[in-house]
PDB file of C-alpha atoms in Angstrom:
ATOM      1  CA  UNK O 290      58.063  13.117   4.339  1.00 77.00           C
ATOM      2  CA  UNK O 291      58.396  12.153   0.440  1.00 78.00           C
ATOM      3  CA  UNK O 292      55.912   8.834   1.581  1.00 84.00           C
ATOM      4  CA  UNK O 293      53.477  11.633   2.915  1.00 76.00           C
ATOM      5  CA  UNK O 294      53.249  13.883   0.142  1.00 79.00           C
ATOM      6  CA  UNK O 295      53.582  10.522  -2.587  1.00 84.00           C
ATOM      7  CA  UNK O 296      50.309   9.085  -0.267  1.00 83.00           C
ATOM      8  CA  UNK O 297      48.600  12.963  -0.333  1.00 80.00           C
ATOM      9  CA  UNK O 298      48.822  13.109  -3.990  1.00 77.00           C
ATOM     10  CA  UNK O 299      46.904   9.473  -4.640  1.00 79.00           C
ATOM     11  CA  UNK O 300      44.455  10.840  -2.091  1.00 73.00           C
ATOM     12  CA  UNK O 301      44.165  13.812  -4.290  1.00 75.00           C
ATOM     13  CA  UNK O 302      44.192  12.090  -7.357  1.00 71.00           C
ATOM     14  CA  UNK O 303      41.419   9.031  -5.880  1.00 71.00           C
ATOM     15  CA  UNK O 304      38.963  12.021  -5.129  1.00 69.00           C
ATOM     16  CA  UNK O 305      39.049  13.573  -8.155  1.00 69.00           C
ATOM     17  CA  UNK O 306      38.267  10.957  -9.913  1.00 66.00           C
ATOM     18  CA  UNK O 307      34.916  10.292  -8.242  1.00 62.00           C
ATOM     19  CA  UNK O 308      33.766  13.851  -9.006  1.00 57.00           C
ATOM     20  CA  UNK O 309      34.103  13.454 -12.716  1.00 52.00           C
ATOM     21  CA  UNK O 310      31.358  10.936 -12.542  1.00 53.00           C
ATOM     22  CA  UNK O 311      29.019  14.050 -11.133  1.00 52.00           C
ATOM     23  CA  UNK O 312      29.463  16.501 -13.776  1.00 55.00           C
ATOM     24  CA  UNK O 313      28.629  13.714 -16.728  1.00 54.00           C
ATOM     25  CA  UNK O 314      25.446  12.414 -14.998  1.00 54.00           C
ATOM     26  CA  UNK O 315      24.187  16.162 -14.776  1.00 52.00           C
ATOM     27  CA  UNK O 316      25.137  16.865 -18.760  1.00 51.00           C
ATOM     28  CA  UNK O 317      23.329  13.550 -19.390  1.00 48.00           C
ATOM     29  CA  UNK O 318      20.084  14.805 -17.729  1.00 50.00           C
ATOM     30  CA  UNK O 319      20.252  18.178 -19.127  1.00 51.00           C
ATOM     31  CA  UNK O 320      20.618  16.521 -22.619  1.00 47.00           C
ATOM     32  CA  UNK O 321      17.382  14.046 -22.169  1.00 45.00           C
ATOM     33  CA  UNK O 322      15.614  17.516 -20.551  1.00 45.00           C
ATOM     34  CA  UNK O 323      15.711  19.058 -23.907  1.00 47.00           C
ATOM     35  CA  UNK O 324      13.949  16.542 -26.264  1.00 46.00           C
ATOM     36  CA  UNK O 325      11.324  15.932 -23.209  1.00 48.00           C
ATOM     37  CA  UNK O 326      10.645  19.992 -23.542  1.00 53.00           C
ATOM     38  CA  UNK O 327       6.619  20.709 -23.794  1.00 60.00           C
ATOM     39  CA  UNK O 328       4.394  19.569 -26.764  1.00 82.00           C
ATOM     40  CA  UNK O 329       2.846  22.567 -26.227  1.00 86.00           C
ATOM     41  CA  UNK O 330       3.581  26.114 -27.763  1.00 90.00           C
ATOM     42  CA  UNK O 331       1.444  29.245 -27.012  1.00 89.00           C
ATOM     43  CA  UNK O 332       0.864  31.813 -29.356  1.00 91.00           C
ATOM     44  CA  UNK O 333       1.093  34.701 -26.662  1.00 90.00           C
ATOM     45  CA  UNK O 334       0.972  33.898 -22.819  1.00 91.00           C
ATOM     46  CA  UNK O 335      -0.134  37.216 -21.986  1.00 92.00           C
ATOM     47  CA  UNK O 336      -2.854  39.612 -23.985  1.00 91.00           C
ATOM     48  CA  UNK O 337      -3.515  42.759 -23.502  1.00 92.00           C
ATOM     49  CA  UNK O 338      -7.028  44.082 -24.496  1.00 89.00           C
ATOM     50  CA  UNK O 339      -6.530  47.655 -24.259  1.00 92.00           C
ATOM     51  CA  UNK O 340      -9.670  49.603 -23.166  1.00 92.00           C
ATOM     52  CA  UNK O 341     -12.907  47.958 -22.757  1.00 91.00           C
ATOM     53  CA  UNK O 342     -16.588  49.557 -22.205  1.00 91.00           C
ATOM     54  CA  UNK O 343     -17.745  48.936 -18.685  1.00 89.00           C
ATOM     55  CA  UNK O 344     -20.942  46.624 -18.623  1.00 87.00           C
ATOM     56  CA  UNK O 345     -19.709  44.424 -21.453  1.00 87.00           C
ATOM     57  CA  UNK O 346     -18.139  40.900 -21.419  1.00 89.00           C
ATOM     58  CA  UNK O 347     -14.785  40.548 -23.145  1.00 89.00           C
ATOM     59  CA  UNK O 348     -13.919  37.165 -24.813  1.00 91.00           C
ATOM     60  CA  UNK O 349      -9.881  36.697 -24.863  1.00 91.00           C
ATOM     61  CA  UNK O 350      -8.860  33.657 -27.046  1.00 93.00           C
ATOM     62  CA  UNK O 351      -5.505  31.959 -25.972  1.00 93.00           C
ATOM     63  CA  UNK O 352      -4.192  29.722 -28.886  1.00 93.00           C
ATOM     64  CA  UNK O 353      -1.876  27.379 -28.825  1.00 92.00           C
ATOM     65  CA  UNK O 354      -0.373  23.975 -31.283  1.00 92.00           C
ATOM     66  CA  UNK O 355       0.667  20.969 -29.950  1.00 91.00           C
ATOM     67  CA  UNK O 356       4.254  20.141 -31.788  1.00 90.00           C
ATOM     68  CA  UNK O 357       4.425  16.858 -29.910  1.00 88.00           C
ATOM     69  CA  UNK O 358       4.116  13.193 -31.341  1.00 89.00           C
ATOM     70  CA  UNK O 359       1.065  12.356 -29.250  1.00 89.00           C
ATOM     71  CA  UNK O 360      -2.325  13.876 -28.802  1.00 90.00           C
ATOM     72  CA  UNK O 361      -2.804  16.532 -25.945  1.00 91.00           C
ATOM     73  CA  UNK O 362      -5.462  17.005 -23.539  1.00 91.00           C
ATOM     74  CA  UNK O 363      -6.330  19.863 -21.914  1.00 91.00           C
ATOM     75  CA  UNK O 364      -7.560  18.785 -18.291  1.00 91.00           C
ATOM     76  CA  UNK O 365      -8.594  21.872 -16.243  1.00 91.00           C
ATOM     77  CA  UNK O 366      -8.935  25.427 -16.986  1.00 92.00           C
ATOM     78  CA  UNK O 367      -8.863  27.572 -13.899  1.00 90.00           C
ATOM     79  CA  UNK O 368      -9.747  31.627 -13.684  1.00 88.00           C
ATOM     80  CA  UNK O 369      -8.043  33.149 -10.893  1.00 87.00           C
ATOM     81  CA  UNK O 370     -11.553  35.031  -9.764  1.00 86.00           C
ATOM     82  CA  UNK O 371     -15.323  34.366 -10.172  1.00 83.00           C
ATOM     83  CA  UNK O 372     -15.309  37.167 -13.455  1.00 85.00           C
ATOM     84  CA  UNK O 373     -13.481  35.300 -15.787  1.00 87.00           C
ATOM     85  CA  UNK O 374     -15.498  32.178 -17.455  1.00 89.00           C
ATOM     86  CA  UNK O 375     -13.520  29.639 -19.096  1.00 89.00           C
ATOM     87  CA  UNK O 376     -14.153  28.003 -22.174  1.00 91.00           C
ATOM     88  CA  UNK O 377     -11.346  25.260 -24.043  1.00 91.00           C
ATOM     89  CA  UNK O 378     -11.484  22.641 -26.374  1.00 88.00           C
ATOM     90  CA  UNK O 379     -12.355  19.469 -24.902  1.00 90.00           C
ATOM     91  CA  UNK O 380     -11.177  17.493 -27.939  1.00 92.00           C
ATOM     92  CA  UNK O 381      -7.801  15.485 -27.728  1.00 92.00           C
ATOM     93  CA  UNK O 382      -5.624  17.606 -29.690  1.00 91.00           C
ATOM     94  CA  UNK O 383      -3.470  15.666 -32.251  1.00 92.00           C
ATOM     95  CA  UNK O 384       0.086  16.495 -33.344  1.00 92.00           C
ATOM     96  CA  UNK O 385       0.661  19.356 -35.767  1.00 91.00           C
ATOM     97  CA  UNK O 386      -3.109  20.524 -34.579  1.00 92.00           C
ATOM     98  CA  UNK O 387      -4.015  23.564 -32.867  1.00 92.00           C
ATOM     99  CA  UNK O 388      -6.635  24.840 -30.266  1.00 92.00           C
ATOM    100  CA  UNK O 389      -7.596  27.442 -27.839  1.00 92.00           C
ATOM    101  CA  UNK O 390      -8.686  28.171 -24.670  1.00 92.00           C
ATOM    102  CA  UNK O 391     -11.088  30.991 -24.165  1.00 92.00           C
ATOM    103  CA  UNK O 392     -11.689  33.398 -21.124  1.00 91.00           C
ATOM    104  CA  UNK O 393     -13.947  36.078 -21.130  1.00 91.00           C
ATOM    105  CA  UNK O 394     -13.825  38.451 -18.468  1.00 89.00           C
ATOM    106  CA  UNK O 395     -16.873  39.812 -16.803  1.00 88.00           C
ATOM    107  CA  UNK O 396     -16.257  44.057 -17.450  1.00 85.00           C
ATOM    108  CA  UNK O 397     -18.365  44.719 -14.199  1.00 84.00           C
ATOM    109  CA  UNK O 398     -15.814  47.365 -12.574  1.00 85.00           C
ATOM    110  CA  UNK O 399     -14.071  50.427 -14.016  1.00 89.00           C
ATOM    111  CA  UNK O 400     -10.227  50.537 -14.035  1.00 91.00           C
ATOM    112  CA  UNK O 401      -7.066  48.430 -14.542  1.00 92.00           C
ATOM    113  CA  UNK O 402      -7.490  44.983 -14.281  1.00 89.00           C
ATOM    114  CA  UNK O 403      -5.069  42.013 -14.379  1.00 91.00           C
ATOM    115  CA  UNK O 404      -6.388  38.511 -14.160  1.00 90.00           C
ATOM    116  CA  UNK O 405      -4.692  34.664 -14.609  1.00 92.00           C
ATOM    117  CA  UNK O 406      -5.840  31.410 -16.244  1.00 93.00           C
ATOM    118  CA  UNK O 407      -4.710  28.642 -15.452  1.00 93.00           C
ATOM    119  CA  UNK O 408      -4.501  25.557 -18.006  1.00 92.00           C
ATOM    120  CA  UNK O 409      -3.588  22.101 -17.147  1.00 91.00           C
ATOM    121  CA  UNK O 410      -3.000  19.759 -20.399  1.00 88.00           C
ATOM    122  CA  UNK O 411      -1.602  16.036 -20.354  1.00 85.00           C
ATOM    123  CA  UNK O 412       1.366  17.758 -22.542  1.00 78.00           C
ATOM    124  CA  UNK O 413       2.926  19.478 -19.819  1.00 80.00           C
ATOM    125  CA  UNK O 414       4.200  18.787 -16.738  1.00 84.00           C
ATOM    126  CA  UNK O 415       3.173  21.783 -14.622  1.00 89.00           C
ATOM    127  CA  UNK O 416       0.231  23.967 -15.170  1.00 91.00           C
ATOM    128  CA  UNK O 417       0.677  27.067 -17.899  1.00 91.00           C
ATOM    129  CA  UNK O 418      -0.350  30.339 -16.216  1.00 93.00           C
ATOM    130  CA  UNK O 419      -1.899  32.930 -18.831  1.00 93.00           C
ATOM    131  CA  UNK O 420      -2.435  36.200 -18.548  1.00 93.00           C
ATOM    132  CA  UNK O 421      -4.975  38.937 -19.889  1.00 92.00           C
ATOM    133  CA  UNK O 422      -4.690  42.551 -18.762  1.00 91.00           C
ATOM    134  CA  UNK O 423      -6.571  45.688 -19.476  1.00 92.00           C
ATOM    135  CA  UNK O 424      -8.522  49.102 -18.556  1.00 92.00           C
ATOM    136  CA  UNK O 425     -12.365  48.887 -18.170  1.00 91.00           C
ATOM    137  CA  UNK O 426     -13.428  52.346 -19.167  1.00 90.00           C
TER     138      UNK O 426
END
């Protein structure tokens, strides 16, 4: 019996030591996840324009600065419907620089409205999704 629980306890002991090896691997990546956070930093994600007269275009300006060490491109700007043009600098953006990315939404129909952009940059690793928000009146 004292051979069983002596043999248990090395089991015990052998397994545990193979999970520490987890834990530090995971701590590693989250460490290296931190300094490979975005170049990019937006001024606001979302804008709200308030009331807008019906009839007339609206031009929202998204700005943003690139705190990274290497220049940023913006790739593709997307509008999530056929009223919201896009406009963005097509410049490389360098370090310590900043730009913007412009939408202007097409007032055509009265009421609340809530539309997306979507930005793609060499900077990031997934797409940024802005959003600009209002009342046509």
């Amino acid at each position: 019996m004292k051979i069983l629980k002596i043999t248990m306890l090395a089991l015990a002991l052998g397994l545990m030591s193979f999970s520490a090896i987890t834990p530090i691997k995971v701590i590693a990546s989250k460490v290296e996840s931190k300094f490979d956070a975005s170049a990019i930093v937006w001024k606001a994600e979302t804008i709200d324009v308030g009331q807008i007269p019906q009839g007339t275009p609206k031009a929202i300006v998204f700005e943003f600065k690139n705190t990274g060490k290497t220049a940023v491109v913006i790739t593709n700007v997307q509008g999530s419907c056929g009223c919201t043009a896009t406009d963005y600098t097509k410049e490389p953006i360098l370090p310590g620089k900043s730009a913007k990315v412009t939408a202007t939404y097409n007032a055509a129909n009265k009421g609340a409205f809530t539309k997306t952009v979507t930005v793609t940059t060499s900077g990031e690793t997934t797409p940024k999704i802005l959003t600009l928000k209002g009342t046509v009146v």
